[in-house]
Tab-separated table of C-alpha atoms and ligand atoms in Angstrom:
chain	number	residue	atom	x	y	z
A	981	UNK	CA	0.000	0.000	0.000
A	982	UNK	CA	1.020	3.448	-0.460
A	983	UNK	CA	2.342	6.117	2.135
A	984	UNK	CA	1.790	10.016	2.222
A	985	UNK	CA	4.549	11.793	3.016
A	986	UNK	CA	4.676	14.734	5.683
A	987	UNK	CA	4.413	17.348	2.471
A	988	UNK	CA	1.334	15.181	1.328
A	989	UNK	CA	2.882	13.643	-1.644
A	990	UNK	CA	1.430	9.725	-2.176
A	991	UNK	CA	4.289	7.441	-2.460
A	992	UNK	CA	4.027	4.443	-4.671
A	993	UNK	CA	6.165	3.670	-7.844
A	994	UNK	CA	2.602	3.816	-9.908
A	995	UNK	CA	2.622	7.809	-9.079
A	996	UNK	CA	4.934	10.537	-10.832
A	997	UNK	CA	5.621	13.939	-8.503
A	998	UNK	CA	4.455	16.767	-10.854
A	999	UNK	CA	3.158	19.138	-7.774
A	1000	UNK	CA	2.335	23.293	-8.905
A	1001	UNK	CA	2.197	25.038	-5.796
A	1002	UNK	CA	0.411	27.800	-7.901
A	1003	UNK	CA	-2.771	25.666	-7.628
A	1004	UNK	CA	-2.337	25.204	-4.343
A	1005	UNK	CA	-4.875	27.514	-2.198
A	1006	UNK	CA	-4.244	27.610	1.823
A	1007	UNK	CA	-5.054	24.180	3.661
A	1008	UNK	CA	-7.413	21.172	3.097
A	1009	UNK	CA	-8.813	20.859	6.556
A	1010	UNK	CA	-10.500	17.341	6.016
A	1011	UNK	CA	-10.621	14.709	3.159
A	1012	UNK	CA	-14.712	13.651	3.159
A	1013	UNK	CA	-14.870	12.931	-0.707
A	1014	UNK	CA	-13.056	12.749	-3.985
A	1015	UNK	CA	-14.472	14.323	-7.282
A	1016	UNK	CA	-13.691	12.966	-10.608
A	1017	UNK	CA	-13.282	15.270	-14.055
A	1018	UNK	CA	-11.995	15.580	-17.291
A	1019	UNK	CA	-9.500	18.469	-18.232
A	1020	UNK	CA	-10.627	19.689	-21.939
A	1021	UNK	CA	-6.938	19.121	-22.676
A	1022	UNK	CA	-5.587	16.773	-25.300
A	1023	UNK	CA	-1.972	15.792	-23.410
A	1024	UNK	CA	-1.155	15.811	-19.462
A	1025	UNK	CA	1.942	17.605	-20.613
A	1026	UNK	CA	-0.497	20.770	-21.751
A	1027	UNK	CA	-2.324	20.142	-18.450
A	1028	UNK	CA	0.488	19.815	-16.391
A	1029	UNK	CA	2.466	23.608	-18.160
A	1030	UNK	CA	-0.965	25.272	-17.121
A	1031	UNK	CA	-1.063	24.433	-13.981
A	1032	UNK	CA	2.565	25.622	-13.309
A	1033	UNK	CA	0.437	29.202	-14.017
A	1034	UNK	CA	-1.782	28.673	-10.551
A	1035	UNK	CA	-5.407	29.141	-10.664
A	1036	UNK	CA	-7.804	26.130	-10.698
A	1037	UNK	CA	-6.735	22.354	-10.671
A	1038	UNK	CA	-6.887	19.666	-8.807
A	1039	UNK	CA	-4.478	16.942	-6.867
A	1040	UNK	CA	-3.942	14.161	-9.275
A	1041	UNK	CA	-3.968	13.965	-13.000
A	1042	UNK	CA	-4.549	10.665	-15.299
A	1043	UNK	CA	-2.577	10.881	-18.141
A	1044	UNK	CA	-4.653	8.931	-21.663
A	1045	UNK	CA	-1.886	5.768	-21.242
A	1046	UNK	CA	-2.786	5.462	-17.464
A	1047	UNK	CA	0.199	7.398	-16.346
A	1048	UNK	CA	-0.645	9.270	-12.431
A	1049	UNK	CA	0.433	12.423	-11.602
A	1050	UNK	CA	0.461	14.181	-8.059
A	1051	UNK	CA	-0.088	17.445	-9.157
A	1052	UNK	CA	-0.764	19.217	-6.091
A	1053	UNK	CA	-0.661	18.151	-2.170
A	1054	UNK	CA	-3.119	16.176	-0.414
A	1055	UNK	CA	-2.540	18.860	2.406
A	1056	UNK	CA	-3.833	21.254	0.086
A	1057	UNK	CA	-6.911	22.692	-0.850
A	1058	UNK	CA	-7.252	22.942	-5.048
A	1059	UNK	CA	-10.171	24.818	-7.237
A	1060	UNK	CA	-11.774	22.045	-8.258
A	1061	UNK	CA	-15.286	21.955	-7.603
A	1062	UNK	CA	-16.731	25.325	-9.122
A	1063	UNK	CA	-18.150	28.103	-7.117
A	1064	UNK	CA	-21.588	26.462	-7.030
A	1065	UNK	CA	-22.404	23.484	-5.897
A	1066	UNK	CA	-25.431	21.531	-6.540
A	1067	UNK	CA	-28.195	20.699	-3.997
A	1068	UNK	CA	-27.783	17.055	-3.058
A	1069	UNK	CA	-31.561	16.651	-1.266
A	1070	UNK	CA	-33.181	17.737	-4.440
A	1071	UNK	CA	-31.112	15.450	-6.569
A	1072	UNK	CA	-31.341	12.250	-4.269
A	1073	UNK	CA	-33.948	12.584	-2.152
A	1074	UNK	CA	-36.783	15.709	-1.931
A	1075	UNK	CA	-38.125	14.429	0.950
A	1076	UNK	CA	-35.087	15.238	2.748
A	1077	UNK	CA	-34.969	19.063	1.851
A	1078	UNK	CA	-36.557	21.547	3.994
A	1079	UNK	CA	-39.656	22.043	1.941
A	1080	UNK	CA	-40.756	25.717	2.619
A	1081	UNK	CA	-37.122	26.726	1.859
A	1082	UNK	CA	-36.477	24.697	-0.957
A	1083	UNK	CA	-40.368	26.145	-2.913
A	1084	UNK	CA	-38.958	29.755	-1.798
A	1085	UNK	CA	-35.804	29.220	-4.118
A	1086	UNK	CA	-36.972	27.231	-6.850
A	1087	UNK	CA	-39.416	29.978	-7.748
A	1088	UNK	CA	-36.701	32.074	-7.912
A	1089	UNK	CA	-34.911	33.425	-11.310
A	1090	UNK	CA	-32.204	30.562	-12.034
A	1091	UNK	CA	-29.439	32.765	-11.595
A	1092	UNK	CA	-30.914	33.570	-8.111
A	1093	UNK	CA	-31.571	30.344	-7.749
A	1094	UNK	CA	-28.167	28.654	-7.858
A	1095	UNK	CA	-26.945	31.238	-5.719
A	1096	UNK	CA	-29.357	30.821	-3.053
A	1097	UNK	CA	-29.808	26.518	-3.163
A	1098	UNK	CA	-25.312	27.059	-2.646
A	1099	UNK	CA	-25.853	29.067	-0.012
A	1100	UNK	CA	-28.413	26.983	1.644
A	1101	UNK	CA	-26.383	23.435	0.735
A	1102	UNK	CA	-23.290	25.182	2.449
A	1103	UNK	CA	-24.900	25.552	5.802
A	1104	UNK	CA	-25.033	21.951	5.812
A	1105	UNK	CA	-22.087	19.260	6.271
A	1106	UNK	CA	-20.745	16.507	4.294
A	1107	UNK	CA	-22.859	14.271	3.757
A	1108	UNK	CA	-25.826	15.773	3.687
A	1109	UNK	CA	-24.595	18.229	0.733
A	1110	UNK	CA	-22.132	17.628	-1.824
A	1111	UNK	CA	-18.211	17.963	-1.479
A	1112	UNK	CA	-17.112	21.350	-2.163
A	1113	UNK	CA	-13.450	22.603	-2.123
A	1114	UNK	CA	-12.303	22.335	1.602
A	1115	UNK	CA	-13.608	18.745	1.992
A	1116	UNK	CA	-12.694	17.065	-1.538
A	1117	UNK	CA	-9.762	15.373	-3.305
A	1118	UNK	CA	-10.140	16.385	-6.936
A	1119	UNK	CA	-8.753	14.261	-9.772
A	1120	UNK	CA	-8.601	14.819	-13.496
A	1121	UNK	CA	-8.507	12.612	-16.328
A	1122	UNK	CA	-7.084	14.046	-19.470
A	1123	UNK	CA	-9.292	13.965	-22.195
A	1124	UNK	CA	-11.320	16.815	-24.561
A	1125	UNK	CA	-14.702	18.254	-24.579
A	1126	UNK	CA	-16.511	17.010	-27.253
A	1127	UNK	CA	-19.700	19.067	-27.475
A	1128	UNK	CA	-22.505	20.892	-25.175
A	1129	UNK	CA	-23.000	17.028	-23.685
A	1130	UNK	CA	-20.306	15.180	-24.095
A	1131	UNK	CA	-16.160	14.445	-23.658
A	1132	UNK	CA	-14.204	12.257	-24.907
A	1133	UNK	CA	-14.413	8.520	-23.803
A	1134	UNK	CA	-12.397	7.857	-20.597
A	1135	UNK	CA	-9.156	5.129	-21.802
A	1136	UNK	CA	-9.367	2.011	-20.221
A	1137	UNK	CA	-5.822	2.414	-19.327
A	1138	UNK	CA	-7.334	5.713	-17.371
A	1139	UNK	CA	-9.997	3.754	-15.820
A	1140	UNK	CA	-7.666	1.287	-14.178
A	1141	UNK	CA	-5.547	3.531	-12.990
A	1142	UNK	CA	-8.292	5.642	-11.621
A	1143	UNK	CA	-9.732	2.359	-9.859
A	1144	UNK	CA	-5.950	2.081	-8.358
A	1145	UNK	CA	-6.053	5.533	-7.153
A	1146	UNK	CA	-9.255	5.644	-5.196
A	1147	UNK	CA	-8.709	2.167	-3.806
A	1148	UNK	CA	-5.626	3.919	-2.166
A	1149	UNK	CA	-7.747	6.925	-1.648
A	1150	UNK	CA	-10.738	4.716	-0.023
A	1151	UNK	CA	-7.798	3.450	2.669
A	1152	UNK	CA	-5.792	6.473	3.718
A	1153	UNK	CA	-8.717	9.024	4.046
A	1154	UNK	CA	-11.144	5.715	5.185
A	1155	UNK	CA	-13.603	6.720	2.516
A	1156	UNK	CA	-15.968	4.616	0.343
A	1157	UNK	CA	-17.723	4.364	-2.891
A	1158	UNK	CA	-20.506	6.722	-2.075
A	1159	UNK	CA	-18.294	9.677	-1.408
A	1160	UNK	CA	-16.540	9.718	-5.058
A	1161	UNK	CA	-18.910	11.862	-7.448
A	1162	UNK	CA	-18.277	12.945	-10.961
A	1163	UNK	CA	-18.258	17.162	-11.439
A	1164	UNK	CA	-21.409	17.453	-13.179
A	1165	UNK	CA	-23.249	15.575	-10.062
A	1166	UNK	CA	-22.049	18.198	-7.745
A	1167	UNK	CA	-21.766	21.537	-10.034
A	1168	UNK	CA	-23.144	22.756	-12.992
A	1169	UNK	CA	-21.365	21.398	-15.431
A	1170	UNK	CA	-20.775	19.954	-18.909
A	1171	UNK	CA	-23.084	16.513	-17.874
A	1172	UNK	CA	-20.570	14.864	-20.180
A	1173	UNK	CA	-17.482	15.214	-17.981
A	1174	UNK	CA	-16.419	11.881	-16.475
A	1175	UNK	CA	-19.190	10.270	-17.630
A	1176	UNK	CA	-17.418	7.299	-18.649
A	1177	UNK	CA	-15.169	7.141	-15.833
A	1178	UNK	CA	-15.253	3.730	-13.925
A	1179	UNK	CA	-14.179	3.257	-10.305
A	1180	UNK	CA	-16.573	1.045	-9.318
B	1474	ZN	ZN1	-14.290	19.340	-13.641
């Protein structure tokens, strides 16, 4: 099994050190969930020069022949998830949202509305909402948008090593299947991205 190291880097042969500090953003205070996306790049090596520029990413990059990249550290919190997340009641279960609240915002205009159902889902913890930023592992699979639905097809070579990955994940941050999400389940995104991502 794999070790972290005290700077948060995952040791294991199967994992190349490639971390950007630049997308590194103050400190991950807890590990509750990992969110899976594609990068709308063609190579990791496009992926990888951006990131050296800061701004969003995430810790771990899949490369289209399987190859892993640590990208930033585990310690770290990455810009990953989107400012907006989804509301997880609404999308799993209704009867779990607080009704009165939840008929208030959805009669709202959507741009109000996304604000407010964020705002509402924040009060809340993990579980009971979606990962966002300061809870969530983020890990990107190369691969290109395609159109207004769709990406391209996640490599079986990127699958397996994206099964390897949260396997290790699942042990050192004791999490399990239910907390890994793809990033259109949890923002408002392309629904095509990571849809044919396999880690389970
Ligand atoms: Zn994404």
């Amino acid at each position: 099994m794999s070790t972290i190291d005290t700077s948060g880097m995952l040791i294991d042969p199967k994992v190349i050190p490639r971390r950007s500090s630049g997308i590194e953003h103050g400190v991950l205070p807890s590990v509750l969930a990992i969110v899976v996306h594609q990068t709308d790049s063609s190579t990791a090596e496009s992926s990888l020069n951006g990131y050296k520029d800061g701004g969003n990413g995430a810790h771990f990059l899949i490369d289209k022949n399987g190859q892993i990249y640590q990208t930033a550290s585990l310690y770290a919190r990455c810009y990953h998830v989107g400012k907006l997340i989804k509301s997880k009641c609404l999308t799993v279960n209704k009867n779990t949202c607080d009704t009165a609240a939840m008929a208030k915002m959805l009669a709202m205009s959507w741009t109000q509305q996304i604000n407010a159902l964020d705002a509402h889902e924040r009060a809340k913890s993990y579980p009971n909402r979606y990962p966002v930023n300061s809870d969530a592992i983020g890990i990107e699979l190369v691969g290109l948008h395609i159109d207004d639905k769709s990406y391209e097809t996640v490599t079986a070579a990127q699958n397996t090593s994206l099964q390897w990955l949260i396997d290790e994940l699942y042990t050192q941050f004791n999490l399990k299947p239910s907390d890994v999400y793809s990033h259109p389940t949890v923002s408002y995104k392309n629904p095509g991205e990571a849809s044919t991502a396999k880690w389970k």
